């Protein structure tokens, strides 16, 4: 069966190709179901791989499936090969599993969309690229998927390439921004691969890992930091997170699948995949941990003041990815993957529920115009609330367990990072329930909008109930100490975390985490439902911070002023002044001088008669031909 | 001795004579297209009968000027193979485009295209410096007329500039050839490479050749003829100019400048690499600021050929091997880009980016191809450009890590200018009624037929590059052995 691992890739590839060439004659529904079926088959194939691995003893659960020799230039040899191991299969299951649900949802969500066929081709292509990313057995193959998902993301963010609105500007520009910011990250990955190859003569994961100790510490740290740069692009961390909020211009199922559940987790996956490098480069790991912790906090503060429902979720995604980055940074790879999985469940759920809100409100996303929507779309309200509970880390939901695992691991390494994460958890619970209360509770703020609001069709609720179930119960994947299934399963691929702290400490931290989540929810309730005087006063007190948060700490302004505008100015200056003015001006001047000075030059170059004879001959031929035909 | 190479070189010449002989434009177009297709099919015999060896194959050698010891001497190895095939592959596409869109003086136009093919394949196959030089000079004349007669508004200025620039370069080259002849008594490229030359002569000759080739590439800051020539040239002329004519320069470096003067090449490697980097970064920035689509593609060529030059002068197996593959990739991608710009120009009679916008709505098929071609040019992994670019940068890193850093930054800029162009042409709202669906026709079948072979090649090279690399690398390895100290250095670093 493992020899057939390529089937996982073949299904979405076939789906994309079939819909490209035959989609036009298939009919709208058929296109959507074909695409969904392709991903569902890929999910089944991934389950097959999972079952195969389960049948092997733990230390043998790492199988390389060679497809063909891809690039060979002397000692630079890169196979096209798949690495089937617990980590890659887990990722494949998440991608195809959540992917299937979102494809099915899309059949309903995009039912009225004229470019239906193109949408599903892109979506299948995305799944293909994502599977290449997670299944490749070497850095360069991963890079293929890495940029492939970037292309899919670019195309889907700018799917409505002719639209613009106040919140996103031209959607096409949002797509371009995503691609370019990610290219800055890709620069890091390309260089890291070059460094590793130059040092070790291989780009295959297992060979690189086997040779890690041969690399100088500085080289290894540099390579790891460059990989981290790549991860901050794809996984929207400081300093490259700025593309993700704009990416919400894409269709909402795309936000759910690509910009929440799967693609943006690629950076986390990449670090977990390459963990032997990070174990050997503790300085780079520490940077990753701090990048994650700070991103989690920064993004959470920005989420506090967003009024666009999808943007709240976008900043929340950045923040949650920050937790995962913090997790890999402190060496808790399995916990980071755990949070990656639960986040895929509850954030996909939240986005799809937001899609239902948008659908039911005819495109409206401003939570200030919503209110009391649970009266008009009760199921969506319940579904969104389940997602928000998991996001807030409400006790016993999936997010509670996975986030607490990371915080626990952080506590062991650095209490400061733990504090950062805990405070972020408070903000998280607050902003998620701010959205819940403002959108679904209270009074209707826009009666017209409220009157026209409606619940979504069954096809747009069914997949959400599955996700809701997973968001609630997903913690069962890895109950700490009691039943750490995921940790054991992933151990051959990402190693085991050594935990020194006792059970008592762990239980205490868990209780603290739960209380913080409850506190955040209570705060939001006091502020937005009870409208308690003290909560209003607190909000008043913090009001001066609001403009700072609304401008996103002026990060975008800084980038624009310090990077984008200067480069544009340099481009214009190079084109107009340097190229046409100085360089070409000099050329033309030389041409004129030459005519003036030709007498003197001729004497100097007298020895080079053949040159002259030939120029003369060619010149005559040219002149004659020109007069004849010109 | 087979005459396969001579057949490939001179079949187009025969076609050129035929074109002038037959009556009627339809027949002339038919003969021209038929000739290029036939030449392509014949050139495939090179692959069929290919031997795995770094040596020259299909060699033809006949005494030409016996008193001077100059031979008619042709041969092909892994370095020239794909450039010959690139030429024979692109030519039917360029001629096919002309069949659709050239209306004036069809006979002469087609004859000039075919003459140019003879000249270019001759350059790639010549193994004697005099023969090389004759083909080299000969390639100038048809291109001069194609630009000067069938070009846009400022065609005469552009044609003359192209001509003078290249002539200045080749005059230096001629001097160098004469010096070599008087020093070594032969103009046989392989013999000269074997023999080696005393140093002051080698240094001077290298500089002379390098200048001649650098103008052709073009290497920064000798590039300003290129945007003028491209913008003014007719579309098929641009396809051939960017696709293969510029490769004569980069090929010259690999075939002549490196093997004949290895020490000098090494001495100048840093300087040339810096100029190549300038080309990559500066060319990309200038491309970004262009408002004329064709000028944008022209400057992108400067950036892309900067990568090729960077790879060649890394003097490593990966650098040179990647550079040879990247010559082919650039020919395919940029050829396709010029083709697409031309198709747009034929429809709207403007190349200004601001004249477009939202075309994805009215001409989706066109925009699909534009996207794929742009992605190939951007170096998206899975397509052709990535394999060459990455291998080049990898090879550069082994010698000059800093240059690899800067070169890699160039891939960010490449995405910037191409996505900006795509944004301006295909995306955004459709505002101009002349661009509306139904008014602006989408690609015709014949036009799709010109693009599909290119796109197939993007994927073939991107996914199965070994089909190409395995034939390139033996010859490159033999060449690179002259500077094989670099590998030792990197191994030492590991041990440390």
Tab-separated table of C-alpha atoms in Angstrom, chain A residues 42-287:
chain	number	residue	atom	x	y	z
A	42	UNK	CA	-7.359	11.633	-1.052
A	43	UNK	CA	-8.595	11.530	2.549
A	44	UNK	CA	-9.394	7.846	2.220
A	45	UNK	CA	-5.971	7.211	0.692
A	46	UNK	CA	-4.397	9.092	3.618
A	47	UNK	CA	-6.387	6.907	5.999
A	48	UNK	CA	-4.954	3.933	4.150
A	49	UNK	CA	-1.437	5.247	4.763
A	50	UNK	CA	-2.328	5.824	8.393
A	51	UNK	CA	-3.539	2.246	8.762
A	52	UNK	CA	-0.383	0.964	7.091
A	53	UNK	CA	1.847	2.909	9.458
A	54	UNK	CA	-0.157	1.715	12.456
A	55	UNK	CA	0.612	-1.821	11.374
A	56	UNK	CA	4.344	-1.182	11.641
A	57	UNK	CA	6.383	-1.080	14.843
A	58	UNK	CA	7.055	2.481	16.036
A	59	UNK	CA	10.662	2.771	14.900
A	60	UNK	CA	9.818	1.567	11.389
A	61	UNK	CA	7.134	4.156	10.841
A	62	UNK	CA	9.184	6.204	8.422
A	63	UNK	CA	8.985	5.072	4.838
A	64	UNK	CA	10.445	6.838	1.838
A	65	UNK	CA	8.533	6.304	-1.382
A	66	UNK	CA	10.720	7.170	-4.335
A	67	UNK	CA	8.803	8.505	-7.351
A	68	UNK	CA	11.511	9.674	-9.741
A	69	UNK	CA	14.873	11.455	-9.804
A	70	UNK	CA	13.973	15.091	-10.061
A	71	UNK	CA	17.137	17.195	-10.358
A	72	UNK	CA	20.647	15.926	-10.887
A	73	UNK	CA	23.596	18.224	-11.501
A	74	UNK	CA	26.780	16.573	-10.313
A	75	UNK	CA	26.559	16.166	-6.563
A	76	UNK	CA	23.348	18.169	-6.373
A	77	UNK	CA	20.780	15.404	-6.481
A	78	UNK	CA	17.163	15.794	-5.561
A	79	UNK	CA	14.608	13.013	-5.721
A	80	UNK	CA	10.897	13.447	-6.181
A	81	UNK	CA	10.003	11.289	-3.232
A	82	UNK	CA	7.500	11.094	-0.403
A	83	UNK	CA	8.275	10.611	3.245
A	84	UNK	CA	5.423	8.716	4.835
A	85	UNK	CA	5.721	8.982	8.589
A	86	UNK	CA	3.401	9.879	11.468
A	87	UNK	CA	3.910	13.605	11.037
A	88	UNK	CA	3.310	13.747	7.288
A	89	UNK	CA	0.333	11.400	7.480
A	90	UNK	CA	-1.196	13.427	10.291
A	91	UNK	CA	-0.861	16.571	8.224
A	92	UNK	CA	-2.271	14.823	5.157
A	93	UNK	CA	-5.273	13.699	7.186
A	94	UNK	CA	-5.934	17.214	8.471
A	95	UNK	CA	-5.527	18.746	5.021
A	96	UNK	CA	-7.736	16.268	3.217
A	97	UNK	CA	-10.197	15.803	6.074
A	98	UNK	CA	-10.898	19.450	6.765
A	99	UNK	CA	-10.417	20.019	3.043
A	100	UNK	CA	-13.231	17.646	2.156
A	101	UNK	CA	-15.635	19.349	4.544
A	102	UNK	CA	-14.776	22.770	3.153
A	103	UNK	CA	-15.101	21.578	-0.433
A	104	UNK	CA	-18.590	20.289	0.351
A	105	UNK	CA	-19.471	23.537	2.101
A	106	UNK	CA	-18.238	25.425	-0.961
A	107	UNK	CA	-20.692	23.590	-3.185
A	108	UNK	CA	-23.385	25.489	-1.321
A	109	UNK	CA	-21.495	28.689	-0.629
A	110	UNK	CA	-20.369	29.258	-4.201
A	111	UNK	CA	-23.608	28.052	-5.805
A	112	UNK	CA	-24.338	31.467	-7.291
A	113	UNK	CA	-20.768	32.185	-8.352
A	114	UNK	CA	-20.253	32.488	-12.124
A	115	UNK	CA	-16.593	31.428	-11.937
A	116	UNK	CA	-17.544	28.262	-10.111
A	117	UNK	CA	-15.339	26.020	-12.243
A	118	UNK	CA	-12.231	28.134	-11.738
A	119	UNK	CA	-12.860	28.191	-8.001
A	120	UNK	CA	-12.886	24.417	-7.635
A	121	UNK	CA	-9.869	23.987	-9.891
A	122	UNK	CA	-7.927	26.368	-7.654
A	123	UNK	CA	-9.165	24.613	-4.537
A	124	UNK	CA	-8.115	21.169	-5.797
A	125	UNK	CA	-4.804	22.605	-6.904
A	126	UNK	CA	-4.310	23.995	-3.434
A	127	UNK	CA	-4.896	20.603	-1.838
A	128	UNK	CA	-2.426	19.042	-4.263
A	129	UNK	CA	0.254	21.619	-3.485
A	130	UNK	CA	-0.344	21.336	0.247
A	131	UNK	CA	0.031	17.568	0.083
A	132	UNK	CA	3.268	17.951	-1.851
A	133	UNK	CA	4.417	20.306	0.891
A	134	UNK	CA	3.709	17.913	3.746
A	135	UNK	CA	4.622	14.643	2.042
A	136	UNK	CA	7.907	15.537	0.337
A	137	UNK	CA	10.953	13.799	1.681
A	138	UNK	CA	13.295	16.699	0.992
A	139	UNK	CA	13.595	20.450	1.324
A	140	UNK	CA	13.289	21.214	-2.347
A	141	UNK	CA	10.156	19.135	-2.786
A	142	UNK	CA	8.675	20.887	0.226
A	143	UNK	CA	9.622	24.163	-1.442
A	144	UNK	CA	7.610	23.140	-4.509
A	145	UNK	CA	4.524	22.700	-2.370
A	146	UNK	CA	5.419	25.783	-0.355
A	147	UNK	CA	5.320	28.073	-3.368
A	148	UNK	CA	2.493	26.085	-4.927
A	149	UNK	CA	0.186	26.790	-1.997
A	150	UNK	CA	1.354	30.390	-2.248
A	151	UNK	CA	0.166	30.505	-5.834
A	152	UNK	CA	-3.174	28.961	-4.884
A	153	UNK	CA	-3.510	31.464	-2.079
A	154	UNK	CA	-2.665	34.346	-4.434
A	155	UNK	CA	-5.244	33.202	-6.959
A	156	UNK	CA	-7.957	32.638	-4.372
A	157	UNK	CA	-7.425	35.855	-2.415
A	158	UNK	CA	-7.736	37.709	-5.691
A	159	UNK	CA	-10.493	35.386	-6.872
A	160	UNK	CA	-12.803	38.368	-7.328
A	161	UNK	CA	-10.009	40.182	-9.105
A	162	UNK	CA	-12.203	43.036	-10.286
A	163	UNK	CA	-13.719	43.866	-6.901
A	164	UNK	CA	-12.708	46.457	-4.372
A	165	UNK	CA	-14.131	47.722	-1.122
A	166	UNK	CA	-13.240	50.046	1.705
A	167	UNK	CA	-11.936	47.300	3.928
A	168	UNK	CA	-9.582	45.524	1.513
A	169	UNK	CA	-8.974	47.878	-1.410
A	170	UNK	CA	-8.666	45.958	-4.650
A	171	UNK	CA	-8.862	42.261	-3.859
A	172	UNK	CA	-6.271	41.625	-6.546
A	173	UNK	CA	-3.819	43.801	-4.624
A	174	UNK	CA	-4.426	41.763	-1.488
A	175	UNK	CA	-3.483	38.643	-3.438
A	176	UNK	CA	-0.371	40.250	-4.830
A	177	UNK	CA	0.645	41.426	-1.386
A	178	UNK	CA	0.281	37.907	-0.022
A	179	UNK	CA	2.458	36.458	-2.761
A	180	UNK	CA	5.162	39.085	-2.430
A	181	UNK	CA	5.369	39.034	1.359
A	182	UNK	CA	5.604	35.266	1.167
A	183	UNK	CA	8.365	35.559	-1.393
A	184	UNK	CA	10.398	37.428	1.199
A	185	UNK	CA	9.997	34.367	3.369
A	186	UNK	CA	10.787	32.039	0.481
A	187	UNK	CA	14.054	33.927	0.050
A	188	UNK	CA	14.955	32.581	3.481
A	189	UNK	CA	14.008	29.047	2.611
A	190	UNK	CA	15.949	29.062	-0.656
A	191	UNK	CA	19.075	30.285	1.103
A	192	UNK	CA	18.684	27.835	3.961
A	193	UNK	CA	18.541	25.001	1.456
A	194	UNK	CA	21.680	26.284	-0.270
A	195	UNK	CA	23.512	26.488	3.046
A	196	UNK	CA	22.482	22.993	4.077
A	197	UNK	CA	23.396	21.505	0.730
A	198	UNK	CA	26.753	23.240	0.617
A	199	UNK	CA	27.517	21.957	4.073
A	200	UNK	CA	26.118	18.454	3.811
A	201	UNK	CA	25.733	17.659	0.133
A	202	UNK	CA	22.099	16.670	0.456
A	203	UNK	CA	18.671	18.224	0.644
A	204	UNK	CA	16.877	15.084	1.784
A	205	UNK	CA	15.454	15.474	5.288
A	206	UNK	CA	16.780	12.259	6.736
A	207	UNK	CA	20.266	12.734	5.278
A	208	UNK	CA	20.436	16.322	6.480
A	209	UNK	CA	19.314	15.314	9.973
A	210	UNK	CA	21.890	12.544	10.062
A	211	UNK	CA	24.598	15.086	9.269
A	212	UNK	CA	23.531	17.917	11.536
A	213	UNK	CA	26.434	17.515	13.948
A	214	UNK	CA	28.889	18.005	11.059
A	215	UNK	CA	27.749	21.577	10.587
A	216	UNK	CA	29.366	24.434	12.423
A	217	UNK	CA	27.095	25.937	15.070
A	218	UNK	CA	27.022	29.314	13.341
A	219	UNK	CA	26.104	27.797	9.997
A	220	UNK	CA	23.331	25.787	11.565
A	221	UNK	CA	21.926	28.772	13.423
A	222	UNK	CA	22.001	30.868	10.256
A	223	UNK	CA	20.205	28.162	8.279
A	224	UNK	CA	17.608	27.765	11.013
A	225	UNK	CA	16.996	31.500	11.238
A	226	UNK	CA	16.517	31.643	7.472
A	227	UNK	CA	14.025	28.798	7.747
A	228	UNK	CA	12.340	30.785	10.501
A	229	UNK	CA	12.055	33.742	8.126
A	230	UNK	CA	10.280	31.440	5.680
A	231	UNK	CA	7.989	30.252	8.456
A	232	UNK	CA	7.122	33.799	9.485
A	233	UNK	CA	5.976	34.415	5.925
A	234	UNK	CA	3.819	31.373	5.438
A	235	UNK	CA	2.578	31.202	9.016
A	236	UNK	CA	2.023	34.946	9.304
A	237	UNK	CA	4.346	35.770	12.189
A	238	UNK	CA	6.304	38.896	13.043
A	239	UNK	CA	7.692	40.434	10.862
A	240	UNK	CA	5.821	39.072	7.839
A	241	UNK	CA	2.271	38.609	9.163
A	242	UNK	CA	0.912	41.681	7.368
A	243	UNK	CA	-0.487	39.794	4.390
A	244	UNK	CA	-2.925	37.607	6.301
A	245	UNK	CA	-5.538	40.189	7.381
A	246	UNK	CA	-5.799	41.365	3.760
A	247	UNK	CA	-6.091	37.774	2.597
A	248	UNK	CA	-9.628	37.765	3.989
A	249	UNK	CA	-10.659	39.366	0.697
A	250	UNK	CA	-10.873	35.832	-0.671
A	251	UNK	CA	-14.049	33.739	-0.509
A	252	UNK	CA	-14.767	32.687	3.076
A	253	UNK	CA	-14.286	28.924	2.572
A	254	UNK	CA	-10.828	29.809	1.278
A	255	UNK	CA	-10.158	31.757	4.457
A	256	UNK	CA	-11.229	28.691	6.378
A	257	UNK	CA	-9.201	26.137	4.457
A	258	UNK	CA	-6.095	28.026	3.375
A	259	UNK	CA	-5.802	31.005	5.667
A	260	UNK	CA	-6.763	29.256	8.890
A	261	UNK	CA	-6.751	25.476	8.889
A	262	UNK	CA	-3.968	24.366	6.596
A	263	UNK	CA	-1.659	26.537	4.529
A	264	UNK	CA	-0.757	28.991	7.251
A	265	UNK	CA	0.285	26.107	9.463
A	266	UNK	CA	2.942	25.099	6.926
A	267	UNK	CA	5.605	27.095	8.755
A	268	UNK	CA	4.840	25.250	11.977
A	269	UNK	CA	4.873	21.937	10.160
A	270	UNK	CA	8.186	22.810	8.518
A	271	UNK	CA	9.849	23.514	11.847
A	272	UNK	CA	8.456	20.337	13.396
A	273	UNK	CA	9.576	18.413	10.331
A	274	UNK	CA	13.107	19.763	10.634
A	275	UNK	CA	13.281	19.523	14.417
A	276	UNK	CA	16.769	17.975	14.557
A	277	UNK	CA	18.107	21.257	13.155
A	278	UNK	CA	16.333	23.243	15.832
A	279	UNK	CA	17.393	20.939	18.625
A	280	UNK	CA	20.957	21.593	17.526
A	281	UNK	CA	20.416	25.348	17.154
A	282	UNK	CA	18.982	26.442	20.513
A	283	UNK	CA	19.535	30.127	19.744
A	284	UNK	CA	17.320	29.897	16.665
A	285	UNK	CA	14.712	27.990	18.660
A	286	UNK	CA	14.690	30.704	21.283
A	287	UNK	CA	14.136	33.322	18.598
